[in-house]
Coordinates of C-alpha atoms in Angstrom, one line a residue:
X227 CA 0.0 0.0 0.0
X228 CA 1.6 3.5 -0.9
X229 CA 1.7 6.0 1.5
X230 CA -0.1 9.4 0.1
X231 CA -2.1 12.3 1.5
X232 CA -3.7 12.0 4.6
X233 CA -3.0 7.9 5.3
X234 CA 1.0 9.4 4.7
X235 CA 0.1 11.9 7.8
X236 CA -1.4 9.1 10.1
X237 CA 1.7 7.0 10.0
X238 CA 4.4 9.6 10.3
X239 CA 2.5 11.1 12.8
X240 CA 2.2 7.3 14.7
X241 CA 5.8 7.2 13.7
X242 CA 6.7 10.6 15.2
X243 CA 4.8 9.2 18.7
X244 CA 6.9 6.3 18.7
X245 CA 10.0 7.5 18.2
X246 CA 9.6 10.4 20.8
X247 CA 8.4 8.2 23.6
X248 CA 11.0 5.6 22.6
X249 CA 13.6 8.3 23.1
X250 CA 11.9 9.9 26.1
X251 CA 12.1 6.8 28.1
X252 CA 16.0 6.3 26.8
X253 CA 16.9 9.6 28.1
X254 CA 15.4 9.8 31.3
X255 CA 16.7 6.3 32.1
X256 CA 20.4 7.5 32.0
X257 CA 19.2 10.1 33.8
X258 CA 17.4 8.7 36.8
X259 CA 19.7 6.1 36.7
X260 CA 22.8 7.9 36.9
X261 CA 21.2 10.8 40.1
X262 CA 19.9 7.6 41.8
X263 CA 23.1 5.3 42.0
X264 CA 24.9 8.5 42.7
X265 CA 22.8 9.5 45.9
X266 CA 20.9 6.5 46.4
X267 CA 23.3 3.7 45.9
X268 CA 21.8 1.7 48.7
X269 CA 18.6 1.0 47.0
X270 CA 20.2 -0.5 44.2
X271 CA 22.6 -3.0 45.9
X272 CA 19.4 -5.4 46.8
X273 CA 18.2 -6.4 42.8
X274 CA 14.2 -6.9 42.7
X275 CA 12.0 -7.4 40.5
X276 CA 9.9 -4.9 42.1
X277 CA 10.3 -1.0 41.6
X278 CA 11.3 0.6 44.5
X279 CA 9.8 4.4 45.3
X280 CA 12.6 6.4 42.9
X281 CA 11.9 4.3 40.1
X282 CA 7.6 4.4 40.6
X283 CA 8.3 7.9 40.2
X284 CA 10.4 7.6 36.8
X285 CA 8.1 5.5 35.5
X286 CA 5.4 8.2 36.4
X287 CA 6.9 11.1 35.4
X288 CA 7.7 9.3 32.2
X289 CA 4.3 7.3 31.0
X290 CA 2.8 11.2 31.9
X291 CA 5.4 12.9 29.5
X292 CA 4.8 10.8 27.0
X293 CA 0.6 10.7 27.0
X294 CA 1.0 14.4 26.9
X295 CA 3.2 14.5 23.7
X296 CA 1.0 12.0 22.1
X297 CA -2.0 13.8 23.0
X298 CA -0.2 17.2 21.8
X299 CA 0.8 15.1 18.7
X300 CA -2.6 13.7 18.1
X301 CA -4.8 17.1 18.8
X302 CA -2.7 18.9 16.1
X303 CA -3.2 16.4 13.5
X304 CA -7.0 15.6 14.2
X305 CA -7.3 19.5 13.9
X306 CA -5.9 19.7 10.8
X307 CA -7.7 16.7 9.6
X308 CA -11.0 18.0 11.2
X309 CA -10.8 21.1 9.0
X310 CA -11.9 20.2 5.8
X311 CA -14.2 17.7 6.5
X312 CA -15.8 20.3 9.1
X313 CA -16.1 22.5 6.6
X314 CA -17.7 19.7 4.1
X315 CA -20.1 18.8 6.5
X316 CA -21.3 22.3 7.0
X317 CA -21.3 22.8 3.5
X318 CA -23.7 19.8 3.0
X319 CA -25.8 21.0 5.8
X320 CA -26.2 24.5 4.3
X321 CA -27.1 23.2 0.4
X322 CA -29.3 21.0 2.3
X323 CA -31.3 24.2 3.5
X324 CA -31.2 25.8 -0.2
X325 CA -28.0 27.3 -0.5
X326 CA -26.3 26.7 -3.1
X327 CA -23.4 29.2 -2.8
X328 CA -22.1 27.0 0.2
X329 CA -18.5 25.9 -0.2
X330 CA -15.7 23.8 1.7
X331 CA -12.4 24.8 2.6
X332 CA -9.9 22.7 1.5
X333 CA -7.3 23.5 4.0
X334 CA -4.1 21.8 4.5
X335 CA -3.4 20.5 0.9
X336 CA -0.8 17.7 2.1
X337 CA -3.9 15.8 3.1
X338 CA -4.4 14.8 -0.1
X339 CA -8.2 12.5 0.6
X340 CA -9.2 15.6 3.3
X341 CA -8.9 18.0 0.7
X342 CA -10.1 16.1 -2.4
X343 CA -13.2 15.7 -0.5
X344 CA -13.8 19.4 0.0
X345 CA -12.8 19.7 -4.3
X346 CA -15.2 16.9 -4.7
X347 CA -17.6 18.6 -2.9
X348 CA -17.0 22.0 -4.5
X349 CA -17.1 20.7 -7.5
X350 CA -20.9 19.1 -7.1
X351 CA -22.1 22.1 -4.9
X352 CA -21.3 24.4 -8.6
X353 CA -23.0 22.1 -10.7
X354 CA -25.7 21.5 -8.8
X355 CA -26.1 25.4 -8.7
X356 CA -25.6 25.8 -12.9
X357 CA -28.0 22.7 -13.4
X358 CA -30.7 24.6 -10.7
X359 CA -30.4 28.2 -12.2
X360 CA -30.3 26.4 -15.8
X361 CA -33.5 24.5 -15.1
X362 CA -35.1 27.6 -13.9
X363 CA -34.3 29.6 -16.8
X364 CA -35.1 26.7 -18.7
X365 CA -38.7 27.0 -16.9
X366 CA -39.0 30.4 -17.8
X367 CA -38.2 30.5 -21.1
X368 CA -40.5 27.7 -21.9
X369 CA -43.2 29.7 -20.3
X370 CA -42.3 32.7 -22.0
X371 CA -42.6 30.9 -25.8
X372 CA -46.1 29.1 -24.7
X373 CA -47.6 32.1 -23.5
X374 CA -47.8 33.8 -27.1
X375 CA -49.1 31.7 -29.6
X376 CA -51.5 30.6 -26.5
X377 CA -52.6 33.7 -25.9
X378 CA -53.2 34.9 -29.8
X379 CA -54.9 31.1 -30.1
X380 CA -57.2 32.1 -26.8
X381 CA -58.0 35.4 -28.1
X382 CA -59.2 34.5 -31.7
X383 CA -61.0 31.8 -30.1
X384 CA -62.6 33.9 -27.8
X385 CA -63.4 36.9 -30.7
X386 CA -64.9 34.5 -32.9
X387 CA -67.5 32.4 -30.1
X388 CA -68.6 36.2 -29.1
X389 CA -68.6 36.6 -32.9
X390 CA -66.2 39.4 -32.9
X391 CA -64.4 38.0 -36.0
X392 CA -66.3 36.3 -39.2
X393 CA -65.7 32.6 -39.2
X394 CA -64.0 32.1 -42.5
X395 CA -61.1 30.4 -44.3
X396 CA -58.3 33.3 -43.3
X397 CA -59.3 32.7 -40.0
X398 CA -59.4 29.4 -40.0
X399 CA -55.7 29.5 -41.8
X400 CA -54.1 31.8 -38.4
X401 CA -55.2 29.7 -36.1
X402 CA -53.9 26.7 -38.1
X403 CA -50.5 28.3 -38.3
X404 CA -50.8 29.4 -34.5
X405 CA -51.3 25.7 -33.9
X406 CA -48.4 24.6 -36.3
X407 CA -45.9 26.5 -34.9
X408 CA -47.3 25.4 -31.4
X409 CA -46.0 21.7 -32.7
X410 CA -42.8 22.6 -33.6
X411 CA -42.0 24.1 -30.4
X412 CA -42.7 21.1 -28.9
X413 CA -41.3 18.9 -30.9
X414 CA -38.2 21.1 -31.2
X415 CA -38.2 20.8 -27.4
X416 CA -38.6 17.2 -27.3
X417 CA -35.7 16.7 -29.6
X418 CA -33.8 18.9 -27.2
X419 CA -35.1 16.9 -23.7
X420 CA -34.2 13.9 -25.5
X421 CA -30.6 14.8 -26.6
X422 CA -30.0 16.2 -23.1
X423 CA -31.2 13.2 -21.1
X424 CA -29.1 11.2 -23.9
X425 CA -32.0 9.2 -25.2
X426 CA -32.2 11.0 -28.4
X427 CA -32.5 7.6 -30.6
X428 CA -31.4 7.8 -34.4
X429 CA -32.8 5.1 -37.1
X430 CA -29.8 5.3 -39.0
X431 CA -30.0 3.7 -42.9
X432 CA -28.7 4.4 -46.4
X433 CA -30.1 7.5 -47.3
X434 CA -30.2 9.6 -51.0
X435 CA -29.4 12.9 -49.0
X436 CA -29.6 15.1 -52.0
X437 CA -33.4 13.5 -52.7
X438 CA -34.0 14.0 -48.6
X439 CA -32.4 18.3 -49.6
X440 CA -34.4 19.1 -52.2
X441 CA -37.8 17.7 -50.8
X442 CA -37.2 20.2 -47.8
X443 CA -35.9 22.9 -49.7
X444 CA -39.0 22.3 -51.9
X445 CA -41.3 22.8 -48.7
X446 CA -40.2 26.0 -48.1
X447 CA -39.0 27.5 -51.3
X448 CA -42.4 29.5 -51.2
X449 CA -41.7 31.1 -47.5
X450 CA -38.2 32.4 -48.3
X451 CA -39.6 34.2 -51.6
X452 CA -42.0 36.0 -49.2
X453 CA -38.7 36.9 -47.5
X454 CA -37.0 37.8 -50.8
X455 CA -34.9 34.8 -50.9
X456 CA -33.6 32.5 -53.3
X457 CA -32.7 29.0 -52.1
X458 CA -29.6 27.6 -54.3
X459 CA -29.0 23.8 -54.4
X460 CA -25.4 22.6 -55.1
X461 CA -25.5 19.1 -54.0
X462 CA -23.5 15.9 -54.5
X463 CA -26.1 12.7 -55.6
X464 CA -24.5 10.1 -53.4
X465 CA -26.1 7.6 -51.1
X466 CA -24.9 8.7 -47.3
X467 CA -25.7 6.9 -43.7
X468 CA -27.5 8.9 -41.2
X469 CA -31.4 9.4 -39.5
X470 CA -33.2 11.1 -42.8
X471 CA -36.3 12.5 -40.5
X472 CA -33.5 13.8 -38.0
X473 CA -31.3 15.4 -40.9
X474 CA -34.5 17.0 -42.8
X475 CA -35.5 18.1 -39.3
X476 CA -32.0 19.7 -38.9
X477 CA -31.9 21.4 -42.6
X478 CA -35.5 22.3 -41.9
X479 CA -34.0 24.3 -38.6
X480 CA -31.0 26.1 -40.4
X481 CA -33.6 27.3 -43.4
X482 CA -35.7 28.6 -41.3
X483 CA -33.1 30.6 -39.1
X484 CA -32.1 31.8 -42.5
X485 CA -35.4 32.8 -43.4
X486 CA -36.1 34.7 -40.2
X487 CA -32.4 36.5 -39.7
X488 CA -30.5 36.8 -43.4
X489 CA -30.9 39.5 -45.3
X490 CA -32.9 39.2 -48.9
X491 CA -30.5 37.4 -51.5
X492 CA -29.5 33.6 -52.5
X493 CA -29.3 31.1 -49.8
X494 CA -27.1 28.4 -50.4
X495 CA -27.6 24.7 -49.8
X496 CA -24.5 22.4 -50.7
X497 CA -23.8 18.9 -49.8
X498 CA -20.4 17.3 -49.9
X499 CA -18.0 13.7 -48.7
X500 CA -15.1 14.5 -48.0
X501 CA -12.4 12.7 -46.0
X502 CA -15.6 9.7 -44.5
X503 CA -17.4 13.0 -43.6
X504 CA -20.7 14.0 -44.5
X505 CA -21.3 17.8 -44.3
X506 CA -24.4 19.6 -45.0
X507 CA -24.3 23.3 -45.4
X508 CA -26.5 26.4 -45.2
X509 CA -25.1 29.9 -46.4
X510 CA -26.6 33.3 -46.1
X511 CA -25.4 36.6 -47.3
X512 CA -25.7 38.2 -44.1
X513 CA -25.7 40.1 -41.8
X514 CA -23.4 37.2 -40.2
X515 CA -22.3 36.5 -36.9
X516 CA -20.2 38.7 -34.4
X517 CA -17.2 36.5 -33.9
X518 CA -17.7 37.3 -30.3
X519 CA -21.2 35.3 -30.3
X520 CA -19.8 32.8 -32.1
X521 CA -19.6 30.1 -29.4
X522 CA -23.2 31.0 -28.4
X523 CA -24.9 30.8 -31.3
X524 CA -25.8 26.3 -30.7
X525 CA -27.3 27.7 -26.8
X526 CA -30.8 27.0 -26.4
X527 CA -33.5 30.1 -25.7
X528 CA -29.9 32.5 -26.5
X529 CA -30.4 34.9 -29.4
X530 CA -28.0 37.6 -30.3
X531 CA -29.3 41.0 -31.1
X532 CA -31.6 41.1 -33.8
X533 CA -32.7 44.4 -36.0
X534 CA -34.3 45.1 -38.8
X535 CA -37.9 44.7 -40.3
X536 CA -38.5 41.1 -39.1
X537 CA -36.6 41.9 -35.7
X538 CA -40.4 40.7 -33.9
X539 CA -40.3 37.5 -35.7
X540 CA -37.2 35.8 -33.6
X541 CA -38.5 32.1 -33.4
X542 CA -38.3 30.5 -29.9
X543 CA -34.3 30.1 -29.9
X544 CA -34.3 26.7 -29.8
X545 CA -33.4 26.0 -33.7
X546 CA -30.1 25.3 -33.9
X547 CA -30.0 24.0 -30.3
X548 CA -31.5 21.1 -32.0
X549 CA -29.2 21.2 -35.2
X550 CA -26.7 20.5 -32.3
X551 CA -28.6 17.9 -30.5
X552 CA -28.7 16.3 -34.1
X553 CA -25.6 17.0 -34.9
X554 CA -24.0 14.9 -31.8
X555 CA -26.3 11.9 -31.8
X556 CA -24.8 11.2 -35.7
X557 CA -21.8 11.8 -33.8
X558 CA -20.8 14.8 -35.5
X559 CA -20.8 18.6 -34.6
X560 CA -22.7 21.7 -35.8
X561 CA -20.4 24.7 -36.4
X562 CA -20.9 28.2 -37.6
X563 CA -18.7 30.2 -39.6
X564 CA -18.0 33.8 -41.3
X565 CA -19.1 32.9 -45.1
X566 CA -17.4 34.5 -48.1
X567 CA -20.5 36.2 -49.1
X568 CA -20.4 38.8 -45.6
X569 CA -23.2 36.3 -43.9
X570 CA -23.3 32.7 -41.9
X571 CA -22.4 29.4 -43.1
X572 CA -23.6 27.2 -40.8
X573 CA -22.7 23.7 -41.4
X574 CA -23.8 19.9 -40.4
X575 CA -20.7 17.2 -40.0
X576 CA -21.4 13.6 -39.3
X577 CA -19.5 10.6 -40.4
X578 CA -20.2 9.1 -43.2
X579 CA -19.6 5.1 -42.5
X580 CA -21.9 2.7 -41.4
X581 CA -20.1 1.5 -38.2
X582 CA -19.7 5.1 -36.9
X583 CA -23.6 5.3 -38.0
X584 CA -23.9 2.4 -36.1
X585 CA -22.1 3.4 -32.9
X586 CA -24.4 6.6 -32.9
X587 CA -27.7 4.2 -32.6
X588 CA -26.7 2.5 -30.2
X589 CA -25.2 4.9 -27.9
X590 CA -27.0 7.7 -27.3
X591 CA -25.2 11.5 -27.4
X592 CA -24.5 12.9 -24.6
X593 CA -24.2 16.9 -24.4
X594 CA -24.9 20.2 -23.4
X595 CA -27.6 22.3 -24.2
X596 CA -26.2 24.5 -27.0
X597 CA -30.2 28.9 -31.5
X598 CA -31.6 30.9 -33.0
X599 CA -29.8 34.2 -33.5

């Protein structure tokens, strides 16, 4: 067994008891011995087996001397030892009464277990705190996106039983779209729940990705025209492995960031293998990303400032938090960078091989929640 941290303490403090007493009893053996002969030499002519008074005393004075040095000893070293784990224990007792800002002290660092308890500790005290305050904003963001479309459904309901609005097919068409976008909240957030929790499933197979591109890119040609765009196809007809429904729910995500943020112009769509990758790409011509926000961009519920005539229409900020999720269950990554044309290039990276495809089925992602500009 190797001697480390606070085991390391115990035995060269044992060791330091030993040796002292050892030595104390050595010492004042010459001692006595040599003042009692000297003045005493008659009690020491007669050997017994029995101490006589003198040496009751030494061996007194002696077991006393050296209980009070162990006890010294032992006091300092339980002290140090008691410090951290004092400190851990009132930690626990404090998150136990709701506060989370409680922390141990760590304390002497050569007890090395002492001390990595009060890290340990430390360390799940702060993310116990990030995953409370990330649940509750979590809470209230999902709150917040519910409450509109609910209350624009409620109120159109409401105006039409009193008969406030005519019952016809535009109508009927709002609170359809009201209701549509409803579902893709929630399905956008049960992707998300699902990737987080690491159950987000994929049904991998062979897939014709530039068939699965240009059936979405056909769905929503119409709604980027309103917007003044142009989707452009440049794609590469091979046969790839990955979820189609999860990839078309992906590309359907990065379009319709597009749609709501870029400014009017051509949107490209491109598809390439390269190197056993798979890479899907979306690219705007602005206004593009701040470099700063760069590393945000995949948060859920984050969006980055927005301006401009559509600057109401900001989606729920949960669209390329599930790019992301998607992204890392095909065992890949979603990344965003400056395009050549002044706007985003957003792109989708997965490998391209069946094992790998494989290995993503049956091992769920794990990751963190990483939207909509």
């Amino acid at each position: 067994m190797k001697l480390v941290g606070l085991s390391r303490q115990i035995a060269l403090s044992m060791m330091a008891i030993a040796f002292g007493v050892t030595l104390l009893v050595v010492l004042t053996s010459y001692v006595f011995y040599f003042f009692a002969v000297r003045h005493w030499p008659e009690l020491f002519e007669q050997p017994s087996l029995v101490p006589n008074g003198p040496e009751w005393i030494w061996i007194g004075t002696t077991t006393l001397t050296g209980l009070a040095f162990a006890t010294v000893v032992g006091v300092h070293l339980a002290r140090r030892i008691l410090v951290p784990l004092n400190s851990v224990t009132d930690g626990i007792r404090r998150v136990a009464e709701g506060d989370l800002g409680a922390r141990a002290i760590a304390g002497d660092r050569s007890l090395g277990e002492a001390a990595g308890l009060a890290d340990d500790f430390n360390a799940l005290a702060t993310q116990l705190q990030r995953t409370t305050e990330e649940m509750a904003f979590w809470n209230a963001a999902i709150a917040h996106e519910l409450r509109t479309p609910v209350t624009i459904l409620r109120g159109r309901l409401q105006g039409l039983a009193e008969g406030v609005f005519t019952p016809d097919a535009s109508q009927f068409r709002s609170l359809l779209n009201q209701v549509e976008g409803l579902t893709r909240l929630i399905e956008d957030l049960r992707a998300v729940s699902l990737a987080e929790s690491g159950h987000l499933h994929l049904h991998v197979q062979d897939t014709a990705l530039d068939a699965e591109v240009e059936s979405v890119v056909d769905f929503c040609r119409q709604a980027h025209q309103t917007a003044d765009q142009r989707l452009v196809l440049d794609l590469q007809a091979q046969s790839v492995v990955c979820d189609p429904v999860r990839i078309r729910q992906a590309l359907l995500a990065l379009l319709d960031n597009a749609r709501r943020h870029a400014v009017p112009g051509e949107v490209l769509v491109q598809t390439r293998q390269e190197n056993g990758w798979c890479m899907l790409r979306v690219e705007d011509m602005g206004p593009g990303i701040p470099p700063a926000s760069a590393s945000q961009v995949f948060r859920a519920f984050r969006r980055l400032p927005d301006d401009g005539e559509r600057a109401a229409d900001v989606g729920s900020g949960l669209g390329l938090a599930v790019v992301a999720a998607i992204a890392r269950a095909h065992q890949g990554v979603a990344s965003c960078q400056p395009s050549v044309k002044g706007g985003a290039c957003f792109e989708l990276r997965w490998p391209g091989t069946l094992a790998s495809a494989k290995r993503a089925h049956d091992a769920p992602a794990s990751w963190k929640p990483v939207a909509m500009r």
